[in-house]
Amino acid sequence: MRLTRRTLLASAAAVLSVGRAARAADPAARLAAEVAAFADGDPVETAAFGVAIDAYVESGYTVPVAVAPAGLAAGERLVALRLFAPENPLIRVATFRFGAMAAGTLATRIRLARSQTVTAVARTSAGRVLRQDLKVAVLVGGCGFDVEEKAG
Amino acid sequence: MSFGTARLKVPATARAGEVVTIRTLVGHPMESGFRKGEDGARVPRLIVERFVCTFEGEEVFACDLEPAMAANPYFEFAVTVLRSGTFRCTWTEDGGATVSAEAAITVA
């Protein structure tokens, strides 16, 4: 192909549109990639390991999240926990690390842009990777997150 | 810097091996960077990006926060205490500004 102004512009446009498509990749694919990145090659078990969010929340500005580890072996504890909100502008919500003294229980508050399924993944001291999905209906979206343009 | 008051609540006393609940709260708007202001322009992102709680220098609990954490970040977590010492919590904002809070516990 001869390098002319026309071909150069066309290829530049093609590169741009590919980039846009990758960014707008569907939330399910983004979530799968994020979970795989957290698991780092280890198998992911789907298990209710003790994360709780109300099924219906009025305000997406402050959504209470509680963790009370369940279904772990004796002596096993959570060492890391990450929350994902695939329908938020940014999929990651937070990453928590529990030291040796921490019991693994947690209460905090997150923002949700709209109704969606929140995914929690955790790594235990035994090296297992656990995943729990929680469906949350949100009446009012959180904090300007309901802007039409999506980023990241 | 957008920090308000940093609060850390730890029981004053405990028995050795007891699991105690620690509660922390810091005033902060957690400006997500997605919100539009009065003039229609995007308000720039300014969030608390990191929280760390240590006991006598040992990390107990830490969190990397994203804009999807609610304003005035609140953390409540449980810790098994074996000896007396001081809990120290530090919150770090985008750009590196920090606030800290300390609380001592006496283990009988």
PDB file of C-alpha atoms in Angstrom:
ATOM      1  CA  MET A   1       0.000   0.000   0.000  1.00  0.00           C
ATOM      2  CA  ARG A   2       1.368   3.376  -0.965  1.00  0.00           C
ATOM      3  CA  LEU A   3       1.495   5.856   1.870  1.00  0.00           C
ATOM      4  CA  THR A   4      -0.663   8.752   0.758  1.00  0.00           C
ATOM      5  CA  ARG A   5      -2.482  11.346   2.768  1.00  0.00           C
ATOM      6  CA  ARG A   6      -5.739   9.438   2.147  1.00  0.00           C
ATOM      7  CA  THR A   7      -4.498   6.044   3.385  1.00  0.00           C
ATOM      8  CA  LEU A   8      -2.811   7.664   6.349  1.00  0.00           C
ATOM      9  CA  LEU A   9      -6.019   9.382   7.440  1.00  0.00           C
ATOM     10  CA  ALA A  10      -8.035   6.195   6.905  1.00  0.00           C
ATOM     11  CA  SER A  11      -5.677   4.100   9.028  1.00  0.00           C
ATOM     12  CA  ALA A  12      -5.606   6.726  11.755  1.00  0.00           C
ATOM     13  CA  ALA A  13      -9.417   6.690  11.846  1.00  0.00           C
ATOM     14  CA  ALA A  14      -9.415   2.876  11.996  1.00  0.00           C
ATOM     15  CA  VAL A  15      -7.039   2.870  14.957  1.00  0.00           C
ATOM     16  CA  LEU A  16      -9.206   5.408  16.765  1.00  0.00           C
ATOM     17  CA  SER A  17     -12.413   3.439  16.255  1.00  0.00           C
ATOM     18  CA  VAL A  18     -10.778   0.212  17.470  1.00  0.00           C
ATOM     19  CA  GLY A  19      -9.663   2.019  20.628  1.00  0.00           C
ATOM     20  CA  ARG A  20     -13.171   3.282  21.205  1.00  0.00           C
ATOM     21  CA  ALA A  21     -14.655  -0.190  20.728  1.00  0.00           C
ATOM     22  CA  ALA A  22     -12.208  -1.665  23.238  1.00  0.00           C
ATOM     23  CA  ARG A  23     -13.119   0.950  25.826  1.00  0.00           C
ATOM     24  CA  ALA A  24     -16.840   0.418  25.268  1.00  0.00           C
ATOM     25  CA  ALA A  25     -16.406  -3.382  25.618  1.00  0.00           C
ATOM     26  CA  ASP A  26     -19.464  -4.831  27.307  1.00  0.00           C
ATOM     27  CA  PRO A  27     -19.432  -4.858  31.122  1.00  0.00           C
ATOM     28  CA  ALA A  28     -19.492  -8.671  31.267  1.00  0.00           C
ATOM     29  CA  ALA A  29     -16.205  -8.922  29.361  1.00  0.00           C
ATOM     30  CA  ARG A  30     -14.621  -6.217  31.509  1.00  0.00           C
ATOM     31  CA  LEU A  31     -15.763  -7.999  34.659  1.00  0.00           C
ATOM     32  CA  ALA A  32     -14.403 -11.345  33.443  1.00  0.00           C
ATOM     33  CA  ALA A  33     -11.031  -9.726  32.708  1.00  0.00           C
ATOM     34  CA  GLU A  34     -10.933  -8.021  36.127  1.00  0.00           C
ATOM     35  CA  VAL A  35     -11.826 -11.237  37.980  1.00  0.00           C
ATOM     36  CA  ALA A  36      -9.155 -13.133  36.043  1.00  0.00           C
ATOM     37  CA  ALA A  37      -6.609 -10.443  36.908  1.00  0.00           C
ATOM     38  CA  PHE A  38      -7.469 -10.764  40.607  1.00  0.00           C
ATOM     39  CA  ALA A  39      -7.349 -14.600  40.524  1.00  0.00           C
ATOM     40  CA  ASP A  40      -3.922 -14.445  38.832  1.00  0.00           C
ATOM     41  CA  GLY A  41      -4.301 -17.897  37.257  1.00  0.00           C
ATOM     42  CA  ASP A  42      -5.863 -19.651  40.268  1.00  0.00           C
ATOM     43  CA  PRO A  43      -9.301 -21.317  39.942  1.00  0.00           C
ATOM     44  CA  VAL A  44     -12.235 -19.153  41.041  1.00  0.00           C
ATOM     45  CA  GLU A  45     -14.853 -20.806  43.268  1.00  0.00           C
ATOM     46  CA  THR A  46     -18.317 -19.309  43.315  1.00  0.00           C
ATOM     47  CA  ALA A  47     -19.417 -19.343  46.950  1.00  0.00           C
ATOM     48  CA  ALA A  48     -21.420 -17.147  49.310  1.00  0.00           C
ATOM     49  CA  PHE A  49     -18.470 -16.217  51.521  1.00  0.00           C
ATOM     50  CA  GLY A  50     -20.297 -13.671  53.608  1.00  0.00           C
ATOM     51  CA  VAL A  51     -20.684 -10.432  51.664  1.00  0.00           C
ATOM     52  CA  ALA A  52     -24.033  -8.724  52.228  1.00  0.00           C
ATOM     53  CA  ILE A  53     -25.656  -5.806  50.410  1.00  0.00           C
ATOM     54  CA  ASP A  54     -29.381  -5.049  50.595  1.00  0.00           C
ATOM     55  CA  ALA A  55     -31.245  -6.221  47.474  1.00  0.00           C
ATOM     56  CA  TYR A  56     -33.054  -2.854  47.300  1.00  0.00           C
ATOM     57  CA  VAL A  57     -31.408   0.442  48.186  1.00  0.00           C
ATOM     58  CA  GLU A  58     -32.952   3.885  47.931  1.00  0.00           C
ATOM     59  CA  SER A  59     -29.828   5.915  47.304  1.00  0.00           C
ATOM     60  CA  GLY A  60     -26.869   4.907  45.194  1.00  0.00           C
ATOM     61  CA  TYR A  61     -24.821   7.593  46.970  1.00  0.00           C
ATOM     62  CA  THR A  62     -24.271   5.452  50.037  1.00  0.00           C
ATOM     63  CA  VAL A  63     -24.855   1.712  49.763  1.00  0.00           C
ATOM     64  CA  PRO A  64     -23.896  -0.208  52.916  1.00  0.00           C
ATOM     65  CA  VAL A  65     -21.707  -3.261  52.328  1.00  0.00           C
ATOM     66  CA  ALA A  66     -21.051  -5.763  55.110  1.00  0.00           C
ATOM     67  CA  VAL A  67     -18.638  -8.684  55.158  1.00  0.00           C
ATOM     68  CA  ALA A  68     -18.760 -11.461  57.767  1.00  0.00           C
ATOM     69  CA  PRO A  69     -16.619 -14.323  56.433  1.00  0.00           C
ATOM     70  CA  ALA A  70     -18.580 -17.585  56.140  1.00  0.00           C
ATOM     71  CA  GLY A  71     -17.894 -21.060  54.833  1.00  0.00           C
ATOM     72  CA  LEU A  72     -14.141 -20.904  55.448  1.00  0.00           C
ATOM     73  CA  ALA A  73     -12.131 -23.773  56.901  1.00  0.00           C
ATOM     74  CA  ALA A  74     -10.939 -23.550  60.525  1.00  0.00           C
ATOM     75  CA  GLY A  75      -7.996 -21.178  60.688  1.00  0.00           C
ATOM     76  CA  GLU A  76      -8.623 -19.896  57.161  1.00  0.00           C
ATOM     77  CA  ARG A  77      -9.223 -16.156  56.836  1.00  0.00           C
ATOM     78  CA  LEU A  78      -9.666 -13.541  54.145  1.00  0.00           C
ATOM     79  CA  VAL A  79      -6.469 -11.765  53.132  1.00  0.00           C
ATOM     80  CA  ALA A  80      -7.726  -9.647  50.215  1.00  0.00           C
ATOM     81  CA  LEU A  81     -11.110  -8.566  48.944  1.00  0.00           C
ATOM     82  CA  ARG A  82     -12.044  -6.575  45.848  1.00  0.00           C
ATOM     83  CA  LEU A  83     -15.452  -5.221  44.861  1.00  0.00           C
ATOM     84  CA  PHE A  84     -16.624  -4.606  41.300  1.00  0.00           C
ATOM     85  CA  ALA A  85     -19.601  -2.586  40.062  1.00  0.00           C
ATOM     86  CA  PRO A  86     -19.698  -3.352  36.298  1.00  0.00           C
ATOM     87  CA  GLU A  87     -22.371  -0.723  35.560  1.00  0.00           C
ATOM     88  CA  ASN A  88     -20.449   2.125  37.219  1.00  0.00           C
ATOM     89  CA  PRO A  89     -18.238   4.386  35.065  1.00  0.00           C
ATOM     90  CA  LEU A  90     -15.248   2.647  36.662  1.00  0.00           C
ATOM     91  CA  ILE A  91     -15.650  -1.070  37.353  1.00  0.00           C
ATOM     92  CA  ARG A  92     -13.435  -1.206  40.461  1.00  0.00           C
ATOM     93  CA  VAL A  93     -14.941  -0.037  43.725  1.00  0.00           C
ATOM     94  CA  ALA A  94     -12.216  -0.817  46.257  1.00  0.00           C
ATOM     95  CA  THR A  95      -9.571  -3.322  47.261  1.00  0.00           C
ATOM     96  CA  PHE A  96      -9.229  -4.310  50.923  1.00  0.00           C
ATOM     97  CA  ARG A  97      -6.313  -6.058  52.582  1.00  0.00           C
ATOM     98  CA  PHE A  98      -6.636  -7.841  55.914  1.00  0.00           C
ATOM     99  CA  GLY A  99      -3.543  -8.268  58.104  1.00  0.00           C
ATOM    100  CA  ALA A 100      -2.902 -11.203  60.428  1.00  0.00           C
ATOM    101  CA  MET A 101      -4.736  -9.482  63.313  1.00  0.00           C
ATOM    102  CA  ALA A 102      -7.881  -8.719  61.293  1.00  0.00           C
ATOM    103  CA  ALA A 103     -10.856 -11.026  61.720  1.00  0.00           C
ATOM    104  CA  GLY A 104     -12.045 -10.328  58.167  1.00  0.00           C
ATOM    105  CA  THR A 105     -15.301  -8.620  59.061  1.00  0.00           C
ATOM    106  CA  LEU A 106     -15.912  -5.295  57.394  1.00  0.00           C
ATOM    107  CA  ALA A 107     -18.573  -2.627  57.054  1.00  0.00           C
ATOM    108  CA  THR A 108     -18.272   0.247  54.611  1.00  0.00           C
ATOM    109  CA  ARG A 109     -20.317   2.288  52.133  1.00  0.00           C
ATOM    110  CA  ILE A 110     -20.043   2.385  48.352  1.00  0.00           C
ATOM    111  CA  ARG A 111     -21.650   4.243  45.423  1.00  0.00           C
ATOM    112  CA  LEU A 112     -23.690   2.563  42.690  1.00  0.00           C
ATOM    113  CA  ALA A 113     -24.643   4.426  39.512  1.00  0.00           C
ATOM    114  CA  ARG A 114     -27.653   2.214  38.795  1.00  0.00           C
ATOM    115  CA  SER A 115     -29.203  -1.178  39.511  1.00  0.00           C
ATOM    116  CA  GLN A 116     -26.671  -3.901  38.827  1.00  0.00           C
ATOM    117  CA  THR A 117     -24.962  -7.032  40.050  1.00  0.00           C
ATOM    118  CA  VAL A 118     -22.038  -6.277  42.344  1.00  0.00           C
ATOM    119  CA  THR A 119     -19.258  -8.859  42.291  1.00  0.00           C
ATOM    120  CA  ALA A 120     -16.990  -9.527  45.258  1.00  0.00           C
ATOM    121  CA  VAL A 121     -13.825 -11.582  44.898  1.00  0.00           C
ATOM    122  CA  ALA A 122     -11.616 -12.622  47.771  1.00  0.00           C
ATOM    123  CA  ARG A 123      -8.396 -14.485  48.378  1.00  0.00           C
ATOM    124  CA  THR A 124      -8.104 -16.576  51.519  1.00  0.00           C
ATOM    125  CA  SER A 125      -5.055 -17.467  53.599  1.00  0.00           C
ATOM    126  CA  ALA A 126      -5.316 -20.989  52.099  1.00  0.00           C
ATOM    127  CA  GLY A 127      -4.822 -19.491  48.636  1.00  0.00           C
ATOM    128  CA  ARG A 128      -8.392 -20.053  47.473  1.00  0.00           C
ATOM    129  CA  VAL A 129     -10.111 -17.437  45.310  1.00  0.00           C
ATOM    130  CA  LEU A 130     -13.813 -16.961  46.058  1.00  0.00           C
ATOM    131  CA  ARG A 131     -16.437 -15.067  44.120  1.00  0.00           C
ATOM    132  CA  GLN A 132     -19.870 -13.889  45.200  1.00  0.00           C
ATOM    133  CA  ASP A 133     -22.375 -11.972  43.058  1.00  0.00           C
ATOM    134  CA  LEU A 134     -25.009  -9.723  44.625  1.00  0.00           C
ATOM    135  CA  LYS A 135     -27.921  -8.264  42.714  1.00  0.00           C
ATOM    136  CA  VAL A 136     -28.769  -4.730  43.904  1.00  0.00           C
ATOM    137  CA  ALA A 137     -31.702  -2.587  42.785  1.00  0.00           C
ATOM    138  CA  VAL A 138     -30.960   1.134  43.129  1.00  0.00           C
ATOM    139  CA  LEU A 139     -33.743   3.721  43.142  1.00  0.00           C
ATOM    140  CA  VAL A 140     -31.589   6.857  42.716  1.00  0.00           C
ATOM    141  CA  GLY A 141     -28.167   6.565  41.071  1.00  0.00           C
ATOM    142  CA  GLY A 142     -25.095   7.681  43.005  1.00  0.00           C
ATOM    143  CA  CYS A 143     -23.279  10.992  42.818  1.00  0.00           C
ATOM    144  CA  GLY A 144     -23.165  12.232  39.262  1.00  0.00           C
ATOM    145  CA  PHE A 145     -22.322   8.723  38.169  1.00  0.00           C
ATOM    146  CA  ASP A 146     -25.450   8.806  36.032  1.00  0.00           C
ATOM    147  CA  VAL A 147     -23.756  10.992  33.398  1.00  0.00           C
ATOM    148  CA  GLU A 148     -24.325   9.771  29.863  1.00  0.00           C
ATOM    149  CA  GLU A 149     -20.677   9.520  28.819  1.00  0.00           C
ATOM    150  CA  LYS A 150     -18.784   6.566  30.206  1.00  0.00           C
ATOM    151  CA  ALA A 151     -15.115   6.680  31.032  1.00  0.00           C
ATOM    152  CA  GLY A 152     -12.638   3.859  31.566  1.00  0.00           C
TER     153      GLY A 152
ATOM    154  CA  MET B   1      -6.917  19.369  50.718  1.00  0.00           C
ATOM    155  CA  SER B   2     -10.508  18.391  51.415  1.00  0.00           C
ATOM    156  CA  PHE B   3     -10.175  16.472  54.647  1.00  0.00           C
ATOM    157  CA  GLY B   4     -12.562  17.039  57.520  1.00  0.00           C
ATOM    158  CA  THR B   5     -12.260  15.488  60.951  1.00  0.00           C
ATOM    159  CA  ALA B   6     -10.639  12.052  61.142  1.00  0.00           C
ATOM    160  CA  ARG B   7     -12.223   9.783  63.712  1.00  0.00           C
ATOM    161  CA  LEU B   8     -10.960   6.492  65.105  1.00  0.00           C
ATOM    162  CA  LYS B   9     -12.889   4.588  67.735  1.00  0.00           C
ATOM    163  CA  VAL B  10     -11.178   1.746  69.608  1.00  0.00           C
ATOM    164  CA  PRO B  11     -12.303   0.253  72.941  1.00  0.00           C
ATOM    165  CA  ALA B  12     -10.090   1.550  75.782  1.00  0.00           C
ATOM    166  CA  THR B  13      -9.613  -1.897  77.302  1.00  0.00           C
ATOM    167  CA  ALA B  14      -9.902  -5.538  76.236  1.00  0.00           C
ATOM    168  CA  ARG B  15      -8.967  -9.026  77.387  1.00  0.00           C
ATOM    169  CA  ALA B  16      -6.069 -10.753  75.618  1.00  0.00           C
ATOM    170  CA  GLY B  17      -7.369 -12.612  72.557  1.00  0.00           C
ATOM    171  CA  GLU B  18     -10.597 -10.633  72.458  1.00  0.00           C
ATOM    172  CA  VAL B  19     -11.995  -9.583  69.076  1.00  0.00           C
ATOM    173  CA  VAL B  20     -12.678  -5.840  69.183  1.00  0.00           C
ATOM    174  CA  THR B  21     -14.442  -3.678  66.628  1.00  0.00           C
ATOM    175  CA  ILE B  22     -12.632  -0.637  65.251  1.00  0.00           C
ATOM    176  CA  ARG B  23     -14.605   2.122  63.601  1.00  0.00           C
ATOM    177  CA  THR B  24     -13.115   4.896  61.449  1.00  0.00           C
ATOM    178  CA  LEU B  25     -14.584   7.828  59.613  1.00  0.00           C
ATOM    179  CA  VAL B  26     -13.018  10.770  57.837  1.00  0.00           C
ATOM    180  CA  GLY B  27     -14.776  13.803  56.426  1.00  0.00           C
ATOM    181  CA  HIS B  28     -14.109  13.980  52.669  1.00  0.00           C
ATOM    182  CA  PRO B  29     -16.315  14.782  49.645  1.00  0.00           C
ATOM    183  CA  MET B  30     -14.753  11.987  47.520  1.00  0.00           C
ATOM    184  CA  GLU B  31     -15.190  14.067  44.357  1.00  0.00           C
ATOM    185  CA  SER B  32     -15.518  11.316  41.750  1.00  0.00           C
ATOM    186  CA  GLY B  33     -14.449  13.309  38.684  1.00  0.00           C
ATOM    187  CA  PHE B  34     -17.693  12.336  36.906  1.00  0.00           C
ATOM    188  CA  ARG B  35     -19.925  14.959  38.479  1.00  0.00           C
ATOM    189  CA  LYS B  36     -20.767  18.217  36.726  1.00  0.00           C
ATOM    190  CA  GLY B  37     -20.752  21.467  38.702  1.00  0.00           C
ATOM    191  CA  GLU B  38     -23.132  24.454  38.563  1.00  0.00           C
ATOM    192  CA  ASP B  39     -21.393  25.794  35.432  1.00  0.00           C
ATOM    193  CA  GLY B  40     -21.771  22.475  33.586  1.00  0.00           C
ATOM    194  CA  ALA B  41     -18.047  21.777  33.742  1.00  0.00           C
ATOM    195  CA  ARG B  42     -16.764  18.541  35.188  1.00  0.00           C
ATOM    196  CA  VAL B  43     -15.586  18.803  38.799  1.00  0.00           C
ATOM    197  CA  PRO B  44     -12.043  17.368  38.886  1.00  0.00           C
ATOM    198  CA  ARG B  45     -11.441  14.121  40.747  1.00  0.00           C
ATOM    199  CA  LEU B  46     -10.247  14.433  44.345  1.00  0.00           C
ATOM    200  CA  ILE B  47     -10.661  11.335  46.462  1.00  0.00           C
ATOM    201  CA  VAL B  48      -9.096   9.573  49.412  1.00  0.00           C
ATOM    202  CA  GLU B  49      -7.140   6.954  47.513  1.00  0.00           C
ATOM    203  CA  ARG B  50      -5.693   4.965  50.387  1.00  0.00           C
ATOM    204  CA  PHE B  51      -6.493   4.033  53.973  1.00  0.00           C
ATOM    205  CA  VAL B  52      -4.144   2.114  56.245  1.00  0.00           C
ATOM    206  CA  CYS B  53      -4.581   1.016  59.853  1.00  0.00           C
ATOM    207  CA  THR B  54      -1.546  -0.254  61.744  1.00  0.00           C
ATOM    208  CA  PHE B  55      -1.024  -1.610  65.262  1.00  0.00           C
ATOM    209  CA  GLU B  56       2.451  -0.849  66.637  1.00  0.00           C
ATOM    210  CA  GLY B  57       3.740  -0.607  63.062  1.00  0.00           C
ATOM    211  CA  GLU B  58       2.104  -3.838  61.819  1.00  0.00           C
ATOM    212  CA  GLU B  59      -0.498  -3.445  59.072  1.00  0.00           C
ATOM    213  CA  VAL B  60      -3.925  -4.548  60.290  1.00  0.00           C
ATOM    214  CA  PHE B  61      -6.251  -3.391  57.542  1.00  0.00           C
ATOM    215  CA  ALA B  62      -5.796  -1.385  54.357  1.00  0.00           C
ATOM    216  CA  CYS B  63      -7.968  -0.198  51.503  1.00  0.00           C
ATOM    217  CA  ASP B  64      -7.294   1.179  48.028  1.00  0.00           C
ATOM    218  CA  LEU B  65     -10.286   3.371  47.288  1.00  0.00           C
ATOM    219  CA  GLU B  66     -11.777   4.246  43.898  1.00  0.00           C
ATOM    220  CA  PRO B  67     -14.276   7.021  43.115  1.00  0.00           C
ATOM    221  CA  ALA B  68     -17.055   4.484  43.793  1.00  0.00           C
ATOM    222  CA  MET B  69     -16.480   4.727  47.550  1.00  0.00           C
ATOM    223  CA  ALA B  70     -19.088   6.884  49.269  1.00  0.00           C
ATOM    224  CA  ALA B  71     -18.286  10.375  50.570  1.00  0.00           C
ATOM    225  CA  ASN B  72     -16.886  10.481  54.124  1.00  0.00           C
ATOM    226  CA  PRO B  73     -15.284   7.026  53.865  1.00  0.00           C
ATOM    227  CA  TYR B  74     -16.339   4.774  56.735  1.00  0.00           C
ATOM    228  CA  PHE B  75     -14.656   1.530  57.710  1.00  0.00           C
ATOM    229  CA  GLU B  76     -15.597  -0.805  60.498  1.00  0.00           C
ATOM    230  CA  PHE B  77     -13.488  -3.905  61.009  1.00  0.00           C
ATOM    231  CA  ALA B  78     -12.705  -6.447  63.716  1.00  0.00           C
ATOM    232  CA  VAL B  79      -9.291  -7.135  65.160  1.00  0.00           C
ATOM    233  CA  THR B  80      -7.989  -9.769  67.564  1.00  0.00           C
ATOM    234  CA  VAL B  81      -5.879  -8.025  70.211  1.00  0.00           C
ATOM    235  CA  LEU B  82      -3.206  -9.868  72.196  1.00  0.00           C
ATOM    236  CA  ARG B  83      -1.286  -7.016  73.824  1.00  0.00           C
ATOM    237  CA  SER B  84      -1.569  -3.336  74.683  1.00  0.00           C
ATOM    238  CA  GLY B  85      -0.601  -0.852  72.014  1.00  0.00           C
ATOM    239  CA  THR B  86      -1.648   1.957  69.719  1.00  0.00           C
ATOM    240  CA  PHE B  87      -3.691   1.802  66.554  1.00  0.00           C
ATOM    241  CA  ARG B  88      -2.774   4.401  63.960  1.00  0.00           C
ATOM    242  CA  CYS B  89      -4.934   5.163  60.916  1.00  0.00           C
ATOM    243  CA  THR B  90      -3.754   7.206  57.945  1.00  0.00           C
ATOM    244  CA  TRP B  91      -5.848   8.457  55.044  1.00  0.00           C
ATOM    245  CA  THR B  92      -4.074   9.604  51.851  1.00  0.00           C
ATOM    246  CA  GLU B  93      -5.706  11.876  49.318  1.00  0.00           C
ATOM    247  CA  ASP B  94      -4.936  12.192  45.569  1.00  0.00           C
ATOM    248  CA  GLY B  95      -1.800  14.337  45.479  1.00  0.00           C
ATOM    249  CA  GLY B  96      -0.385  12.908  48.693  1.00  0.00           C
ATOM    250  CA  ALA B  97      -2.006  14.944  51.500  1.00  0.00           C
ATOM    251  CA  THR B  98      -2.652  12.821  54.582  1.00  0.00           C
ATOM    252  CA  VAL B  99      -4.478  12.900  57.892  1.00  0.00           C
ATOM    253  CA  SER B 100      -3.952  10.496  60.771  1.00  0.00           C
ATOM    254  CA  ALA B 101      -5.635   9.434  63.971  1.00  0.00           C
ATOM    255  CA  GLU B 102      -4.336   7.355  66.869  1.00  0.00           C
ATOM    256  CA  ALA B 103      -5.993   5.418  69.658  1.00  0.00           C
ATOM    257  CA  ALA B 104      -4.498   3.244  72.387  1.00  0.00           C
ATOM    258  CA  ILE B 105      -5.898   0.031  73.801  1.00  0.00           C
ATOM    259  CA  THR B 106      -4.959  -1.539  77.121  1.00  0.00           C
ATOM    260  CA  VAL B 107      -5.058  -5.319  77.200  1.00  0.00           C
ATOM    261  CA  ALA B 108      -5.448  -6.830  80.651  1.00  0.00           C
TER     262      ALA B 108
END
